[in-house]
Short mmCIF file of C-alpha atoms in Angstrom, two decimals:
data_model
loop_
_atom_site.label_atom_id
_atom_site.label_comp_id
_atom_site.label_asym_id
_atom_site.label_seq_id
_atom_site.Cartn_x
_atom_site.Cartn_y
_atom_site.Cartn_z
CA MET A 1 0.11 0.16 0.19
CA GLU A 2 3.08 2.30 1.05
CA ASN A 3 3.71 1.87 -2.64
CA PHE A 4 1.10 2.52 -4.22
CA LEU A 5 0.46 5.67 -2.28
CA LYS A 6 3.74 6.81 -3.05
CA GLU A 7 2.83 6.25 -7.05
CA TYR A 8 -0.10 8.09 -6.00
CA SER A 9 2.11 10.88 -4.46
CA LYS A 10 4.14 11.00 -7.68
CA LEU A 11 1.24 11.18 -10.09
CA LEU A 12 -0.23 14.27 -7.91
CA ASP A 13 3.44 15.87 -8.31
CA GLU A 14 3.50 15.06 -12.27
CA SER A 15 0.01 14.87 -13.51
CA ASN A 16 -1.43 17.76 -15.82
CA GLU A 17 -4.44 16.02 -15.79
CA HIS A 18 -7.86 18.02 -15.61
CA LEU A 19 -9.52 17.94 -11.96
CA SER A 20 -12.85 16.31 -11.78
CA TYR A 21 -15.26 17.61 -10.07
CA GLN A 22 -14.94 15.64 -7.26
CA ALA A 23 -11.88 16.96 -6.46
CA ILE A 24 -12.70 20.90 -7.05
CA ALA A 25 -15.82 19.57 -4.68
CA ALA A 26 -13.53 18.36 -1.83
CA TYR A 27 -11.09 21.15 -2.17
CA LEU A 28 -14.18 23.89 -1.52
CA ASN A 29 -16.25 21.68 1.15
CA LEU A 30 -13.60 19.61 3.31
CA LYS A 31 -10.43 20.68 2.34
CA GLU A 32 -9.12 19.33 5.74
CA MET A 33 -9.82 15.88 4.61
CA LEU A 34 -7.02 16.58 1.90
CA SER A 35 -3.62 15.84 2.36
CA SER A 36 -0.63 18.53 1.64
CA ARG A 37 0.35 17.52 -1.65
CA GLU A 38 -3.37 16.86 -2.97
CA ILE A 39 -4.04 20.19 -1.99
CA LYS A 40 -1.17 21.67 -3.73
CA TYR A 41 -1.79 19.38 -6.75
CA ILE A 42 -5.40 21.15 -7.03
CA GLU A 43 -4.10 24.56 -6.84
CA ARG A 44 -1.18 24.14 -8.97
CA HIS A 45 -3.30 22.52 -11.81
CA LEU A 46 -6.22 25.97 -11.25
CA GLU A 47 -3.25 28.17 -11.68
CA ILE A 48 -2.21 27.14 -15.20
CA CYS A 49 -5.77 25.96 -16.48
CA PRO A 50 -8.74 28.40 -17.59
CA ALA A 51 -10.59 25.27 -18.33
CA CYS A 52 -10.39 24.11 -14.54
CA ARG A 53 -10.90 27.29 -12.94
CA GLU A 54 -14.30 27.80 -15.06
CA LYS A 55 -15.06 24.68 -13.46
CA PHE A 56 -14.11 25.65 -10.14
CA ASN A 57 -16.43 28.82 -10.33
CA THR A 58 -19.26 25.99 -11.81
CA VAL A 59 -18.93 24.16 -8.69
CA LEU A 60 -18.79 26.85 -6.17
CA ASN A 61 -22.00 28.79 -7.82
CA GLU A 62 -23.60 25.38 -7.92
CA ASP A 63 -22.71 24.64 -4.52
CA ASN A 64 -24.74 27.93 -3.42
CA GLU A 65 -27.82 27.01 -5.19
CA LEU A 66 -27.90 23.56 -4.33
CA ASP A 67 -27.91 24.55 -0.52
CA ASN A 68 -30.48 27.43 -0.96
CA GLN A 69 -32.29 26.17 2.11
CA PRO A 70 -36.14 26.12 1.49
CA GLY A 71 -38.04 28.34 3.93
CA SER A 72 -40.18 26.88 6.88
CA GLU A 73 -43.45 26.86 4.01
CA ASP A 74 -41.66 23.97 2.52
CA ILE A 75 -41.91 24.44 -1.28
CA GLU A 76 -41.67 20.58 -2.23
CA LYS A 77 -40.97 21.38 -5.73
CA THR A 78 -38.65 19.29 -7.61
CA GLU A 79 -36.83 20.59 -10.65
CA LYS A 80 -36.84 18.69 -13.94
CA PRO A 81 -34.96 19.18 -17.04
CA GLY A 82 -35.89 21.87 -19.28
CA GLY A 83 -36.79 24.23 -16.29
CA ALA A 84 -40.35 22.49 -15.66
CA ARG A 85 -41.25 22.58 -11.88
CA ILE A 86 -43.18 19.97 -10.67
CA PHE A 87 -45.66 20.92 -8.03
CA ARG A 88 -46.60 18.00 -5.77
CA ILE A 89 -50.09 17.75 -4.85
CA SER A 90 -50.35 19.08 -1.13
CA ASN A 91 -51.06 16.04 0.97
CA TYR A 92 -54.91 16.38 1.49
CA TRP A 93 -55.39 15.75 -2.32
CA LYS A 94 -52.85 13.02 -2.09
CA TYR A 95 -54.42 11.29 0.58
CA SER A 96 -57.79 11.43 -1.26
CA ALA A 97 -56.44 10.18 -4.48
CA ALA A 98 -54.43 7.53 -3.02
CA ALA A 99 -57.94 6.39 -1.13
CA LEU A 100 -59.86 6.66 -4.40
CA ILE A 101 -57.55 4.16 -5.99
CA LEU A 102 -57.19 1.63 -3.50
CA ILE A 103 -61.27 1.66 -3.64
CA ILE A 104 -61.25 1.14 -7.74
CA ALA A 105 -58.32 -1.59 -7.22
CA ALA A 106 -59.98 -3.24 -4.53
CA ALA A 107 -63.43 -3.23 -6.44
CA ILE A 108 -61.70 -4.13 -9.67
CA TYR A 109 -60.11 -7.05 -8.01
CA PHE A 110 -63.24 -8.30 -6.16
CA PHE A 111 -66.09 -7.73 -8.28
CA LEU A 112 -64.45 -7.69 -11.80
CA LEU A 113 -61.58 -10.46 -11.73
CA GLU A 114 -63.38 -13.75 -12.90
CA ASP A 115 -62.02 -16.77 -14.03
CA LYS A 116 -58.69 -15.19 -15.01
CA THR A 117 -60.17 -12.30 -17.43
CA ILE A 118 -59.59 -8.79 -17.53
CA ILE A 119 -62.19 -6.12 -18.19
CA THR A 120 -60.32 -3.23 -20.54
CA LEU A 121 -60.67 0.09 -19.97
CA ASN A 122 -61.80 0.54 -23.41
CA SER A 123 -65.60 -0.08 -24.54
CA LYS A 124 -64.55 -2.61 -27.24
CA GLY A 125 -65.72 -6.46 -26.46
CA GLU A 126 -62.60 -8.38 -25.91
CA ASP A 127 -61.74 -12.05 -25.60
CA SER A 128 -60.56 -13.32 -22.14
CA VAL A 129 -57.31 -13.24 -21.62
CA THR A 130 -54.79 -14.81 -19.25
CA ILE A 131 -53.56 -12.15 -15.94
CA HIS A 132 -49.87 -11.86 -16.07
CA GLU A 133 -49.98 -13.15 -12.59
CA LYS A 134 -47.71 -15.88 -11.10
CA LEU A 135 -44.95 -13.94 -12.08
CA ARG A 136 -42.55 -16.54 -10.29
CA ASP A 137 -42.29 -19.76 -11.72
CA GLU A 138 -42.52 -22.96 -9.34
CA THR A 139 -38.35 -22.74 -8.93
CA GLY A 140 -38.73 -19.41 -8.09
CA LYS A 141 -35.73 -18.52 -10.36
CA GLY A 142 -37.75 -16.16 -12.93
CA ILE A 143 -40.79 -14.82 -14.09
CA LYS A 144 -42.92 -16.64 -16.81
CA ASN A 145 -42.64 -15.39 -20.00
CA GLY A 146 -46.78 -14.71 -20.02
CA ASP A 147 -48.81 -12.70 -22.42
CA LYS A 148 -47.60 -9.51 -22.31
CA PRO A 149 -50.02 -6.77 -21.13
CA ALA A 150 -51.49 -4.76 -23.85
CA ALA A 151 -51.92 -1.21 -23.63
CA GLY A 152 -54.83 0.35 -21.51
CA ARG A 153 -54.98 -2.95 -19.09
CA PHE A 154 -54.60 -2.87 -15.56
CA TYR A 155 -52.03 -5.24 -14.36
CA GLU A 156 -50.79 -6.02 -10.65
CA GLU A 157 -46.71 -4.75 -10.53
CA ASP A 158 -44.79 -7.55 -8.45
CA LEU A 159 -42.17 -6.44 -6.31
CA ALA A 160 -40.06 -9.55 -7.01
CA VAL A 161 -40.06 -8.61 -11.14
CA ARG A 162 -38.36 -5.30 -10.07
CA GLU A 163 -35.67 -7.12 -7.83
CA HIS A 164 -34.86 -8.78 -11.04
CA PHE A 165 -34.05 -6.36 -12.71
CA SER A 166 -31.95 -4.05 -9.96
CA LYS A 167 -28.42 -3.58 -11.02
CA ASN A 168 -25.63 -5.25 -9.47
CA THR A 169 -23.61 -2.08 -8.12
CA VAL A 170 -20.16 -4.05 -8.08
CA LEU A 171 -20.39 -5.62 -11.27
CA GLU A 172 -21.33 -2.30 -12.75
CA ASN A 173 -18.24 -1.22 -11.81
CA PHE A 174 -16.50 -3.70 -13.76
CA ILE A 175 -18.67 -2.98 -17.30
CA ASN A 176 -17.21 0.74 -16.80
CA ARG A 177 -14.03 -0.15 -16.42
CA ASN A 178 -14.34 -2.72 -19.45
CA VAL A 179 -11.74 -0.28 -21.51
CA ARG A 180 -9.23 -1.15 -19.66
CA SER A 181 -8.74 -5.03 -20.44
CA GLU A 182 -5.00 -5.35 -20.94
CA THR A 183 -5.43 -8.21 -23.61
CA HIS A 184 -7.75 -5.60 -25.43
CA VAL A 185 -10.70 -8.55 -24.87
CA GLN A 186 -13.75 -6.35 -26.04
CA ILE A 187 -17.43 -7.22 -26.19
CA LEU A 188 -19.23 -7.03 -29.41
CA LEU A 189 -22.91 -8.92 -28.83
CA PRO A 190 -24.92 -8.36 -27.10
CA LEU A 191 -24.13 -4.78 -26.32
CA ILE A 192 -24.07 -3.52 -22.85
CA GLU A 193 -28.09 -3.25 -21.86
CA ASP A 194 -29.35 -5.13 -24.99
CA THR A 195 -32.66 -6.70 -24.44
CA VAL A 196 -32.18 -10.27 -26.36
CA ASN A 197 -34.23 -13.45 -26.38
CA ILE A 198 -33.06 -16.90 -25.74
CA PRO A 199 -30.98 -18.45 -28.07
CA ILE A 200 -28.43 -15.52 -27.05
CA LYS A 201 -25.29 -15.31 -29.18
CA PHE A 202 -22.28 -13.75 -27.37
CA VAL A 203 -19.53 -12.70 -29.70
CA TRP A 204 -16.14 -10.49 -28.66
CA ARG A 205 -13.36 -9.42 -30.22
CA LYS A 206 -10.64 -12.08 -29.22
CA GLY A 207 -7.40 -9.52 -28.42
CA GLY A 208 -4.77 -12.69 -28.95
CA VAL A 209 -5.95 -14.87 -26.70
CA ASP A 210 -7.96 -18.36 -27.77
CA LEU A 211 -9.43 -19.87 -24.83
CA PHE A 212 -12.04 -18.38 -22.80
CA THR A 213 -14.09 -19.10 -19.68
CA LEU A 214 -17.73 -17.64 -20.57
CA THR A 215 -19.91 -17.12 -16.93
CA ILE A 216 -23.01 -15.86 -17.13
CA VAL A 217 -24.58 -14.70 -13.58
CA ASP A 218 -27.81 -13.41 -12.48
CA ASN A 219 -28.00 -9.86 -10.91
CA LYS A 220 -27.13 -11.50 -7.01
CA ASN A 221 -23.50 -12.25 -9.02
CA ARG A 222 -25.20 -16.18 -8.68
CA PRO A 223 -23.89 -18.08 -11.72
CA LEU A 224 -26.11 -19.42 -13.71
CA TYR A 225 -23.80 -20.88 -16.65
CA ARG A 226 -20.23 -21.43 -16.74
CA ASN A 227 -17.64 -23.15 -19.33
CA SER A 228 -14.64 -23.10 -21.51
CA VAL A 229 -14.56 -21.37 -25.03
CA GLU A 230 -12.81 -21.69 -27.57
CA GLY A 231 -12.90 -18.75 -30.22
CA ASN A 232 -14.65 -15.70 -29.85
CA GLU A 233 -18.30 -16.45 -29.82
CA PHE A 234 -20.64 -19.19 -27.92
CA LEU A 235 -24.30 -19.44 -28.58
CA TYR A 236 -26.78 -20.00 -25.33
CA THR A 237 -29.67 -22.13 -25.92
CA GLU A 238 -30.71 -22.43 -22.31
CA LYS A 239 -33.96 -21.21 -20.68
CA LEU A 240 -33.81 -17.74 -18.67
CA GLY A 241 -35.95 -16.06 -16.88
CA SER A 242 -36.57 -12.28 -17.20
CA GLY A 243 -34.48 -10.02 -15.59
CA LEU A 244 -30.98 -8.72 -15.61
CA TYR A 245 -28.17 -10.63 -16.38
CA TYR A 246 -24.30 -10.15 -16.62
CA TRP A 247 -21.70 -12.07 -18.30
CA LYS A 248 -18.03 -12.40 -17.56
CA ILE A 249 -15.32 -13.36 -19.94
CA GLU A 250 -12.02 -14.91 -18.34
CA ALA A 251 -8.43 -15.61 -19.82
CA ASN A 252 -6.22 -17.07 -18.49
CA GLY A 253 -7.70 -16.87 -14.83
CA LYS A 254 -8.19 -13.30 -15.13
CA LEU A 255 -11.00 -11.22 -15.65
CA GLU A 256 -11.39 -9.67 -18.59
CA VAL A 257 -14.63 -7.86 -19.42
CA VAL A 258 -18.11 -7.68 -17.91
CA GLY A 259 -21.29 -7.52 -19.88
CA LYS A 260 -24.67 -7.28 -19.17
CA PHE A 261 -28.07 -7.43 -21.26
CA TYR A 262 -31.42 -8.05 -20.21
CA VAL A 263 -34.35 -10.79 -20.67
CA LYS A 264 -37.69 -9.94 -20.93
CA MET B 1 -24.66 8.76 14.80
CA GLN B 2 -26.17 5.49 13.87
CA PRO B 3 -27.34 5.01 10.28
CA VAL B 4 -30.89 5.06 11.18
CA ASP B 5 -30.40 8.74 12.36
CA LEU B 6 -28.26 9.70 9.39
CA TYR B 7 -31.16 9.09 6.92
CA LYS B 8 -33.66 10.25 9.09
CA ILE B 9 -31.84 13.83 9.50
CA PHE B 10 -30.16 13.95 6.48
CA PHE B 11 -31.67 11.88 3.26
CA SER B 12 -35.29 12.07 4.37
CA PRO B 13 -37.56 14.13 2.29
CA GLY B 14 -37.76 17.64 2.95
CA THR B 15 -34.44 17.43 5.03
CA ARG B 16 -31.39 19.93 3.84
CA GLY B 17 -29.03 16.64 2.64
CA TYR B 18 -32.13 15.43 0.47
CA ASN B 19 -32.98 18.89 -1.32
CA ILE B 20 -29.46 19.27 -2.11
CA ILE B 21 -29.29 15.78 -3.85
CA SER B 22 -32.41 16.28 -5.06
CA ARG B 23 -31.56 19.37 -7.14
CA PHE B 24 -28.29 17.93 -7.61
CA TYR B 25 -30.04 14.72 -9.73
CA TYR B 26 -32.69 16.55 -11.35
CA LYS B 27 -30.15 19.48 -12.92
CA TYR B 28 -28.19 16.36 -14.43
CA HIS B 29 -31.06 14.09 -14.76
CA ASP B 30 -30.55 12.98 -18.45
CA LEU B 31 -27.25 12.21 -17.91
CA PHE B 32 -28.20 10.08 -14.82
CA GLU B 33 -31.01 8.71 -16.40
CA ARG B 34 -28.94 7.42 -19.79
CA THR B 35 -26.01 6.12 -17.45
CA ASN B 36 -25.93 4.75 -13.60
CA TYR B 37 -29.29 6.20 -12.39
CA PRO B 38 -32.43 5.91 -13.93
CA GLN B 39 -34.10 6.48 -11.01
CA PHE B 40 -33.65 9.13 -8.29
CA LYS B 41 -34.01 6.70 -5.23
CA GLU B 42 -31.11 4.82 -6.52
CA PHE B 43 -28.78 7.77 -6.72
CA LEU B 44 -29.93 8.82 -3.44
CA ASN B 45 -29.30 5.63 -1.95
CA GLN B 46 -25.94 4.89 -3.35
CA ILE B 47 -25.17 8.60 -1.87
CA PHE B 48 -26.47 7.71 1.20
CA LEU B 49 -24.24 4.11 1.67
CA ASN B 50 -21.49 6.47 0.84
CA ILE B 51 -21.89 8.90 3.62
CA SER B 52 -23.11 5.94 6.11
CA ASN B 53 -19.34 4.90 6.11
CA ILE B 54 -18.36 7.86 7.49
CA ASP B 55 -16.41 7.41 11.34
CA PHE B 56 -18.05 9.37 13.37
CA SER B 57 -16.08 8.91 16.41
CA LYS B 58 -13.47 11.14 14.93
CA ASP B 59 -13.22 14.64 16.08
CA ILE B 60 -15.94 16.30 13.64
CA LYS B 61 -16.23 20.01 14.61
CA ASN B 62 -19.23 20.81 12.39
CA GLU B 63 -21.04 17.58 11.92
CA GLU B 64 -23.91 19.23 9.74
CA ALA B 65 -21.18 20.97 7.62
CA TYR B 66 -19.53 17.61 7.26
CA ILE B 67 -21.90 15.64 6.30
CA THR B 68 -23.30 18.33 3.87
CA GLY B 69 -20.01 18.87 2.35
CA SER B 70 -19.69 15.15 2.05
CA ILE B 71 -23.07 14.63 0.05
CA LYS B 72 -21.99 17.61 -2.05
CA ILE B 73 -18.62 15.66 -2.75
CA GLN B 74 -20.75 12.55 -3.26
CA CYS B 75 -22.61 14.11 -5.89
CA ARG B 76 -19.83 15.05 -7.98
CA VAL B 77 -18.24 11.69 -7.35
CA GLN B 78 -21.42 10.27 -8.90
CA LEU B 79 -21.60 12.93 -11.69
CA ASP B 80 -17.80 12.05 -12.50
CA LYS B 81 -18.69 8.34 -13.10
CA ALA B 82 -21.83 9.27 -15.38
CA LEU B 83 -19.80 11.28 -17.43
CA LYS B 84 -16.92 8.86 -17.79
CA SER B 85 -19.78 5.86 -18.50
CA ARG B 86 -21.28 8.40 -21.03
CA TYR B 87 -17.69 9.05 -22.85
CA THR B 88 -17.29 5.33 -22.79
CA MET B 89 -20.39 4.49 -24.38
CA LEU B 90 -19.94 7.21 -26.92
CA HIS B 91 -16.89 6.00 -27.98
CA GLU B 92 -18.31 2.38 -27.99
CA ASN B 93 -21.22 2.59 -29.82
CA PRO B 94 -21.43 5.96 -31.63
CA GLN B 95 -24.50 5.17 -33.46
CA THR B 96 -26.86 4.40 -30.44
CA ILE B 97 -26.10 8.71 -29.80
CA GLU B 98 -28.81 10.53 -31.78
CA PRO B 99 -28.12 13.75 -32.97
CA SER B 100 -29.92 15.88 -30.85
CA GLU B 101 -28.16 14.59 -28.14
CA GLU B 102 -25.07 15.61 -28.93
CA LYS B 103 -25.81 19.36 -28.65
CA SER B 104 -27.23 19.28 -25.10
CA SER B 105 -25.10 16.66 -24.19
CA PHE B 106 -23.03 17.06 -20.56
CA ILE B 107 -19.86 15.52 -22.00
CA GLU B 108 -16.89 17.72 -21.75
CA ASN B 109 -14.81 18.12 -24.84
CA PHE B 110 -11.70 18.88 -22.86
CA GLU B 111 -8.31 17.77 -24.82
CA SER B 112 -6.86 15.26 -22.49
CA ASN B 113 -3.57 16.34 -21.08
CA ASN B 114 -2.01 12.85 -21.10
CA PRO B 115 -3.65 11.22 -23.99
CA GLY B 116 -3.55 7.31 -24.49
CA PRO B 117 -6.03 4.44 -23.80
CA LEU B 118 -7.84 4.43 -20.55
CA GLU B 119 -6.03 0.94 -19.57
CA GLN B 120 -4.24 2.57 -16.41
CA LEU B 121 -5.92 3.88 -13.64
CA GLU B 122 -6.41 6.76 -13.74
CA ILE B 123 -5.41 9.51 -11.54
CA GLN B 124 -8.58 10.90 -10.98
CA GLU B 125 -9.97 7.62 -10.30
CA ILE B 126 -7.51 6.97 -7.52
CA PHE B 127 -8.34 10.22 -5.88
CA GLN B 128 -11.83 9.40 -5.74
CA GLU B 129 -11.47 6.40 -4.11
CA VAL B 130 -8.83 7.63 -1.56
CA ASN B 131 -11.21 10.20 -0.80
CA THR B 132 -14.10 8.37 -0.29
CA PHE B 133 -11.99 5.82 1.88
CA LYS B 134 -11.40 8.51 4.21
CA LEU B 135 -14.89 9.34 5.09
CA SER B 136 -14.23 5.97 6.95
CA LEU B 137 -11.25 6.96 8.78
CA ASN B 138 -11.04 8.06 12.68
CA SER B 139 -9.03 11.20 12.83
CA ALA B 140 -5.68 9.16 13.79
CA GLU B 141 -6.11 7.34 11.00
CA LEU B 142 -6.88 10.24 8.20
CA GLU B 143 -3.64 11.73 9.51
CA LEU B 144 -1.84 8.68 8.68
CA PHE B 145 -3.05 8.12 5.66
CA ASN B 146 -2.65 11.82 4.23
CA ASN B 147 1.16 11.41 5.58
CA LEU B 148 1.50 8.47 3.50
CA ILE B 149 0.24 10.26 0.74
CA ASP B 150 2.31 13.10 1.38
CA ASP B 151 5.40 10.71 1.35
CA VAL B 152 6.77 11.67 4.47
CA PRO B 153 9.12 8.82 6.37
CA ARG B 154 7.93 6.83 8.85
CA LYS B 155 10.62 7.69 11.45
CA GLU B 156 9.36 11.23 10.65
CA ILE B 157 5.66 10.36 11.30
CA ALA B 158 7.19 8.88 14.63
CA GLU B 159 8.87 11.89 15.69
CA ARG B 160 5.92 13.92 15.05
CA TYR B 161 3.34 12.13 16.84
CA GLN B 162 5.82 10.81 19.40
CA MET B 163 5.43 7.12 18.88
CA ASN B 164 7.49 4.39 18.48
CA LEU B 165 8.36 2.75 14.75
CA ASN B 166 6.66 -0.38 15.92
CA THR B 167 3.38 1.18 16.78
CA ILE B 168 3.71 3.08 13.32
CA ASP B 169 3.84 0.39 11.49
CA THR B 170 1.17 -1.92 12.85
CA ARG B 171 -1.13 1.65 12.12
CA ILE B 172 -0.04 1.23 8.97
CA ARG B 173 -0.40 -2.35 8.61
CA ARG B 174 -3.99 -2.23 9.50
CA LEU B 175 -4.58 0.64 7.52
CA ARG B 176 -3.41 -1.24 4.65
CA ILE B 177 -6.12 -4.13 5.20
CA LYS B 178 -8.92 -1.82 5.83
CA PHE B 179 -7.87 0.01 2.37
CA LEU B 180 -7.52 -3.60 0.78
CA GLY B 181 -10.92 -4.39 1.76
CA TYR B 182 -12.43 -1.24 0.79
CA LEU B 183 -11.16 -1.68 -2.42
CA LYS B 184 -12.08 -5.26 -2.81
CA LYS B 185 -15.74 -3.95 -1.95
CA CYS B 186 -15.57 -1.64 -4.59
CA GLY B 187 -14.88 -4.41 -7.06
CA TYR B 188 -11.44 -4.11 -7.44
CA SER B 189 -8.72 -6.83 -7.54
CA THR B 190 -6.43 -6.95 -4.90
CA SER B 191 -3.58 -7.47 -6.73
CA LEU B 192 -3.88 -3.67 -7.74
CA PHE B 193 -0.98 -3.00 -4.88
CA ASP B 194 1.03 -6.31 -6.47
CA LYS B 195 1.85 -3.84 -9.33
CA TYR B 196 3.52 -1.45 -6.99
CA ASP B 197 5.26 -3.85 -4.85
#
């Protein structure tokens, strides 16, 4: 660690890299946490770089705007892009609307849902359809590929479904560092965040290596498939439930790239 | 301060911390939405996770200023990461970018003074990880860590704080374990240090 920090220290002395927003914010807000070398690095760069000086002013002004504390009336405005402001409904109307929605939902559930039919909101008569229900299959691994609810129909949102799609922070870090692969292994298919169907074709640029290990994991990093692959492509044909998945390519026992895809 | 209290005082709706994070998130909403944080709640939770690592046993003069300062810094950490993701996406898949996006893009077109491939660990990334790690240190550990960054010799550190060398070495060893644990949690390989040994 000491050698690592020595190298870091050397970089601080020699680097001309532009300052990150974090570096400037740390200098402005918690300078006492920085080491002398880090402070000198920031100040030295600000002296010579007009772009970073401008960035510094941006952060300074932004900090003042961000911390403009609301008054006691508690405006509850939320800024959205384009300067449009959305005013939240006051508490009275919010609770009334919530109560009304609950009553309507209860009425639909108890009186209208019968024999797996859903009554559509529009006036056209429609054939009965299968409710998009039982979102976990019996093994609990994923949701069934049921009928996709058409626009205009109610369907219950299952919290478990959202869980299958939530991102894995650690693996997301690896994805962001894909470009640092020393052997230049690079993902070609599926692209990051593609939605795919089974069978899935995985393709990557080899970068001077011929034998790889491909692992597919779910969003909890639980391995679902792992095998050696010769060459730069692989066709996966087994079943995968709906959700977010990551796939890893290893070469010579070292993790080279991580990709991710969705299955719906 | 316990995480529950931290959340209640600084991260629940209407609090100062929540307002800062909310304003920041929606200011850069189009960037965060397309990169790491499509939902505000995820953004809020990530910052809370980082801030909850603060070691409150250290001697903090003004706790509120310290926490709100840390929140502003962590917002910029996420902004830097999102800009980087965007940059990577642009360079890997230029066809996915719509023409209208480029005009309102948050990508900064600074020319790098150190051009080259991104295979190396960049100083800004090290700065980010080192300074987020510092939140979890108590006062003594922070001082020692900063001394190591400043490349102060061990003997001088021992003299400065009137400790013997063995004590300093023990503390450095503990710091090393803590730092390695932190980097592992962030997803880095522990062989990161091997390159420098």
